[in-house]
Short mmCIF file of C-alpha atoms in Angstrom, two decimals:
data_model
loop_
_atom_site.label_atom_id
_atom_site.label_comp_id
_atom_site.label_asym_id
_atom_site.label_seq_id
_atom_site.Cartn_x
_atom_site.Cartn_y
_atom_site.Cartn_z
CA UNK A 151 1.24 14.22 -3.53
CA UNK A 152 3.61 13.27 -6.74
CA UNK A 153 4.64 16.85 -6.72
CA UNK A 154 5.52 16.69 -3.21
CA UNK A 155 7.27 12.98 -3.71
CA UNK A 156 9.20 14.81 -6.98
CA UNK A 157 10.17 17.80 -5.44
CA UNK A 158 12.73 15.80 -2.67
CA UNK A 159 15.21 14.89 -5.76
CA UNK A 160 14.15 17.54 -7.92
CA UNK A 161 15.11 20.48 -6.38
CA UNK A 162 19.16 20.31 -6.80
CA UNK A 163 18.39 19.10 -10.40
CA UNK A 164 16.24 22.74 -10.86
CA UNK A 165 19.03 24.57 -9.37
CA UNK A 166 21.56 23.78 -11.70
CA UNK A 167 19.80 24.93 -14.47
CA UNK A 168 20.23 28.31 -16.27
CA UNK A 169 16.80 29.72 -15.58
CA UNK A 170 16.54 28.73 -12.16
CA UNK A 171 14.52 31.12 -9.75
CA UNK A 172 13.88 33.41 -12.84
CA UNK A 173 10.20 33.87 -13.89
CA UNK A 174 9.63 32.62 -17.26
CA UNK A 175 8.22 35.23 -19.95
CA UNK A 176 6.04 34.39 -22.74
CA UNK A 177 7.18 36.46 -26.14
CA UNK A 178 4.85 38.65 -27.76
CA UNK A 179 4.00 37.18 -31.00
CA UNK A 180 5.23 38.24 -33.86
CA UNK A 181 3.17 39.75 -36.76
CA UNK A 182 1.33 37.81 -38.92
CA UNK A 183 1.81 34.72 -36.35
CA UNK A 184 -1.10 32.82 -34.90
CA UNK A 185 -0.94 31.02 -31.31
CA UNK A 186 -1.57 27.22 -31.31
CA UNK A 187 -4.26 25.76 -30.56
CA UNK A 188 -5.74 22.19 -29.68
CA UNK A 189 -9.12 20.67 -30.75
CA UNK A 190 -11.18 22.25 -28.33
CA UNK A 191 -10.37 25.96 -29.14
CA UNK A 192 -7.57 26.58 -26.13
CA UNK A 193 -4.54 27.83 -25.89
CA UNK A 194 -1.69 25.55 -26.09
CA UNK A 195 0.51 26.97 -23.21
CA UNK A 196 -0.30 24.53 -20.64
CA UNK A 197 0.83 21.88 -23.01
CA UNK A 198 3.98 23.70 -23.56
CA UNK A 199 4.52 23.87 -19.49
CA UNK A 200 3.88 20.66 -18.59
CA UNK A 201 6.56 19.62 -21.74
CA UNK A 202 9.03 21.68 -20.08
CA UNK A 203 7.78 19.94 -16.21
CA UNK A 204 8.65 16.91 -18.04
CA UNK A 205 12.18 17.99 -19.44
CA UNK A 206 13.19 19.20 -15.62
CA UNK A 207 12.00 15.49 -14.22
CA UNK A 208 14.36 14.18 -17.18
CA UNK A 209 17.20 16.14 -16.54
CA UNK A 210 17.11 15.20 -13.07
CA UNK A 211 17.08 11.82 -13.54
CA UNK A 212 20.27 11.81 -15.87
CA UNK A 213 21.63 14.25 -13.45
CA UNK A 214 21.29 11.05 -10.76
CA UNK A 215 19.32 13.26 -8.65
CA UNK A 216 16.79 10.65 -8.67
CA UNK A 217 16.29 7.23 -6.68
CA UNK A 218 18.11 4.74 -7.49
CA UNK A 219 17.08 1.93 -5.30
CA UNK A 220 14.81 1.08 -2.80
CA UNK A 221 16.23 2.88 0.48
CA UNK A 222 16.14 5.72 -1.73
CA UNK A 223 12.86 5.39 -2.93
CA UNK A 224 11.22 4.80 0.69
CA UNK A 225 13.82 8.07 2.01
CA UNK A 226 11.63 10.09 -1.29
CA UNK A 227 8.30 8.77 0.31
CA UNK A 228 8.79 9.91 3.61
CA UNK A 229 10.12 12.88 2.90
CA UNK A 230 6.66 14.05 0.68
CA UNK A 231 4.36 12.58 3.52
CA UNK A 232 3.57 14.72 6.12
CA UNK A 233 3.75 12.32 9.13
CA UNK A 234 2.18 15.20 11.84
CA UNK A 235 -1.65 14.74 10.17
CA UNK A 236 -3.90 12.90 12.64
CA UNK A 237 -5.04 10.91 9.85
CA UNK A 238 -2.19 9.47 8.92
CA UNK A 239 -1.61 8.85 12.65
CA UNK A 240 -4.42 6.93 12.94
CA UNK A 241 -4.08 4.85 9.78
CA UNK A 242 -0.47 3.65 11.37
CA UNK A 243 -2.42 3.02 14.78
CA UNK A 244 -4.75 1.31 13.26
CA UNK A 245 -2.59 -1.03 11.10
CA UNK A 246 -0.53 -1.67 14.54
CA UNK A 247 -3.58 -2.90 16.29
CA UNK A 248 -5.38 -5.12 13.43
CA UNK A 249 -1.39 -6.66 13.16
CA UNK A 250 -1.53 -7.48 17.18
CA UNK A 251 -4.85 -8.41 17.67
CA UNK A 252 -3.92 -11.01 14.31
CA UNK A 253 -1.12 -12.36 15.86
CA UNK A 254 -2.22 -12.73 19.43
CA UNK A 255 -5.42 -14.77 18.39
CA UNK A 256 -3.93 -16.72 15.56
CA UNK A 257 -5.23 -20.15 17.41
CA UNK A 258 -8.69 -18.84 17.41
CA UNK A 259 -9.97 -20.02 14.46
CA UNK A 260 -13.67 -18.54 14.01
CA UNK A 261 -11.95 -15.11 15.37
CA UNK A 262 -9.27 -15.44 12.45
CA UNK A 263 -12.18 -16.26 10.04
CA UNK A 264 -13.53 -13.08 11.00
CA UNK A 265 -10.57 -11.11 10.61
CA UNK A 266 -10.01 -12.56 7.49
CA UNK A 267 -13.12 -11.64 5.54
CA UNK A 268 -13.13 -8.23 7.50
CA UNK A 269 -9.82 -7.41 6.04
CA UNK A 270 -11.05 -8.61 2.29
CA UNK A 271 -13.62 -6.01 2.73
CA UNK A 272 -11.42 -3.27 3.53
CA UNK A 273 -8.80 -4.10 0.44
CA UNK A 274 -11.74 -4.30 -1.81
CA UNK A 275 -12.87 -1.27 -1.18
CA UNK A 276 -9.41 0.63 -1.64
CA UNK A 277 -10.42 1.99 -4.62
CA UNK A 278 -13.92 3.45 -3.64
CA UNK A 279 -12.07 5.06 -0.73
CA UNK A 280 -9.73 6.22 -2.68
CA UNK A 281 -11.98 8.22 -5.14
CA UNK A 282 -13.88 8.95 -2.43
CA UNK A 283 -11.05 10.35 -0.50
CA UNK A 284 -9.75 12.27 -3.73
CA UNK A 285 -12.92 14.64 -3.83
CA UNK A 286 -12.78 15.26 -0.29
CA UNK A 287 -9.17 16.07 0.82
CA UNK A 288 -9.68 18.78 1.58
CA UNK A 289 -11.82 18.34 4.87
CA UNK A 290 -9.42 16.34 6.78
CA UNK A 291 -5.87 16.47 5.13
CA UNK A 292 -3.30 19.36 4.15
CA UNK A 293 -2.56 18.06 0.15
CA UNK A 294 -3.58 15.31 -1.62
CA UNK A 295 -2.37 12.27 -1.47
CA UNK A 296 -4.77 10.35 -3.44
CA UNK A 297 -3.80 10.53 -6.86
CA UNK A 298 -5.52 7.98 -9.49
CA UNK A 299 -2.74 5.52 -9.54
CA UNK A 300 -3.56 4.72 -5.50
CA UNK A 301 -0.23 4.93 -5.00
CA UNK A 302 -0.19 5.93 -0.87
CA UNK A 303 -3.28 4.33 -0.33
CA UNK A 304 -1.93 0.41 -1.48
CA UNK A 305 1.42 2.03 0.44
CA UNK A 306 -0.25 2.91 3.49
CA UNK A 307 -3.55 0.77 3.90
CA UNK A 308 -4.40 -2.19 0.97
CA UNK A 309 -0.56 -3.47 0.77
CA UNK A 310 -0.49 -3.85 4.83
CA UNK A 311 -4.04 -5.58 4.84
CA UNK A 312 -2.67 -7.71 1.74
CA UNK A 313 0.59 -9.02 3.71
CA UNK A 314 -1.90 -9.69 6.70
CA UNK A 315 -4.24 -12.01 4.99
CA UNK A 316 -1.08 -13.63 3.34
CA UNK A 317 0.02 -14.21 7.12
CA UNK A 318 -3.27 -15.44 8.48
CA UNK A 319 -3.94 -17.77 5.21
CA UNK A 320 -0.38 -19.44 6.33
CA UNK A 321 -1.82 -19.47 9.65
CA UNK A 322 -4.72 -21.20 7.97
CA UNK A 323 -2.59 -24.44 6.54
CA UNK A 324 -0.48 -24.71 9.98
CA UNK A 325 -3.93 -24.81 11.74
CA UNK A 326 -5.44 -27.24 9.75
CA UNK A 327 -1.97 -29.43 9.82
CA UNK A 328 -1.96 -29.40 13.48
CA UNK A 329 -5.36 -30.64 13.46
CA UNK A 330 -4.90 -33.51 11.17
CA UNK A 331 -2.08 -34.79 13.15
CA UNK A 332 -3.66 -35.01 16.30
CA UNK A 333 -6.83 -36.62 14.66
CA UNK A 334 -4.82 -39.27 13.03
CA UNK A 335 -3.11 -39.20 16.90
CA UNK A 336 -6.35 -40.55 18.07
CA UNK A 337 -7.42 -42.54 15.84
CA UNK A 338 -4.25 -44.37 16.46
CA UNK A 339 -4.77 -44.33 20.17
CA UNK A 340 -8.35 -46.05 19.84
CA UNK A 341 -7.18 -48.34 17.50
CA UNK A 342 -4.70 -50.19 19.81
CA UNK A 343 -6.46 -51.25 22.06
CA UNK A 344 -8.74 -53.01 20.24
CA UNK A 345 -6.17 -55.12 18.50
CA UNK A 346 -5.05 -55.57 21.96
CA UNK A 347 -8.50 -57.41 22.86
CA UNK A 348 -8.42 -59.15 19.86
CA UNK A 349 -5.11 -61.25 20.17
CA UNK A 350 -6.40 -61.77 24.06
CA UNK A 351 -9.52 -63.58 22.53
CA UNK A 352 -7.56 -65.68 19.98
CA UNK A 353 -5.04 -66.83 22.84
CA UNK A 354 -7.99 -68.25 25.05
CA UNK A 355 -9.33 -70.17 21.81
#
């Protein structure tokens, strides 16, 4: 998925430089040289690639090819997320309706309770399905979008869930401050008229 999130400012970057589109060849060695290699015995050309990987993302950045703020940055992620998977469709469908059904019961308050520790369960496990989701890509998406980081899963699932339970915990306090008022509302309505009563016995005294 980071490839695909790279490649949407990366690509004018890599066609400025001098060995774009050309097919990089390896040297023979020369005699008496010996290739490098790292503690467990292997050649040290992947090393060497992902150094030069590195380079390119550099030069890009200085280039300005890069984002540089946040429209930018959420142009970058939609542009690597392939919004035709039915997946992904449902994930937005299914944010949509947990949002609704939130809002439109908000005075409900054992149905909000629910909904609360229902959504707690679901960001908790982010990470499991995450992993989980990692190893098994394969059988219901086109690329991987789970890297380790969780970066589209806290984009697309956990960071949604999070701003609902910030919303229904506000919901919470308004709740419980419209209930105190109309408590102390009643207690001041029972309260009058027995002072009432008790100025009507001290006048016949």
């Amino acid at each position: 998925f980071f490839h695909q999130f790279k490649h949407y400012f990366r690509a004018d970057a890599q066609s400025k430089l001098p060995f774009a589109g050309r097919e990089m060849e390896i040297p023979d060695l020369p005699e008496g040289a010996e290739p490098i290699y790292d503690v467990n015995g292997t050649s040290g050309i992947h090393e060497v690639i992902e150094g030069l990987q590195e380079q390119v993302f550099k030069m890009a950045k200085e280039a300005g090819n890069a984002p540089k703020n946040f429209t930018e940055d959420v142009q970058a992620f939609a542009a690597a997320v392939d919004w035709t998977e039915r997946w992904i469709q449902g994930l937005l469908v299914f944010q949509v309706l947990i949002w609704v059904v939130t809002v439109g019961t908000r005075r409900r308050f054992y149905w909000q309770s629910g909904t609360f520790f229902f959504v707690c369960a679901l960001v908790s496990l982010s990470e499991t399905l995450n992993t989980y989701a990692h190893m098994n890509w394969k059988s219901f998406s086109r690329q991987d979008y789970f890297d380790p980081h969780g970066f589209f899963i806290s984009v697309m699932f956990s960071g949604p869930l999070l701003l609902l339970a910030l919303f229904m915990m506000v919901n919470f306090l308004v709740v419980a401050s419209n209930l105190l008022v109309e408590v102390k509302r009643e207690e001041l309505k029972r309260s009058r008229p027995k002072k009432k009563g008790g100025k009507e016995k001290k006048k016949e005294k």
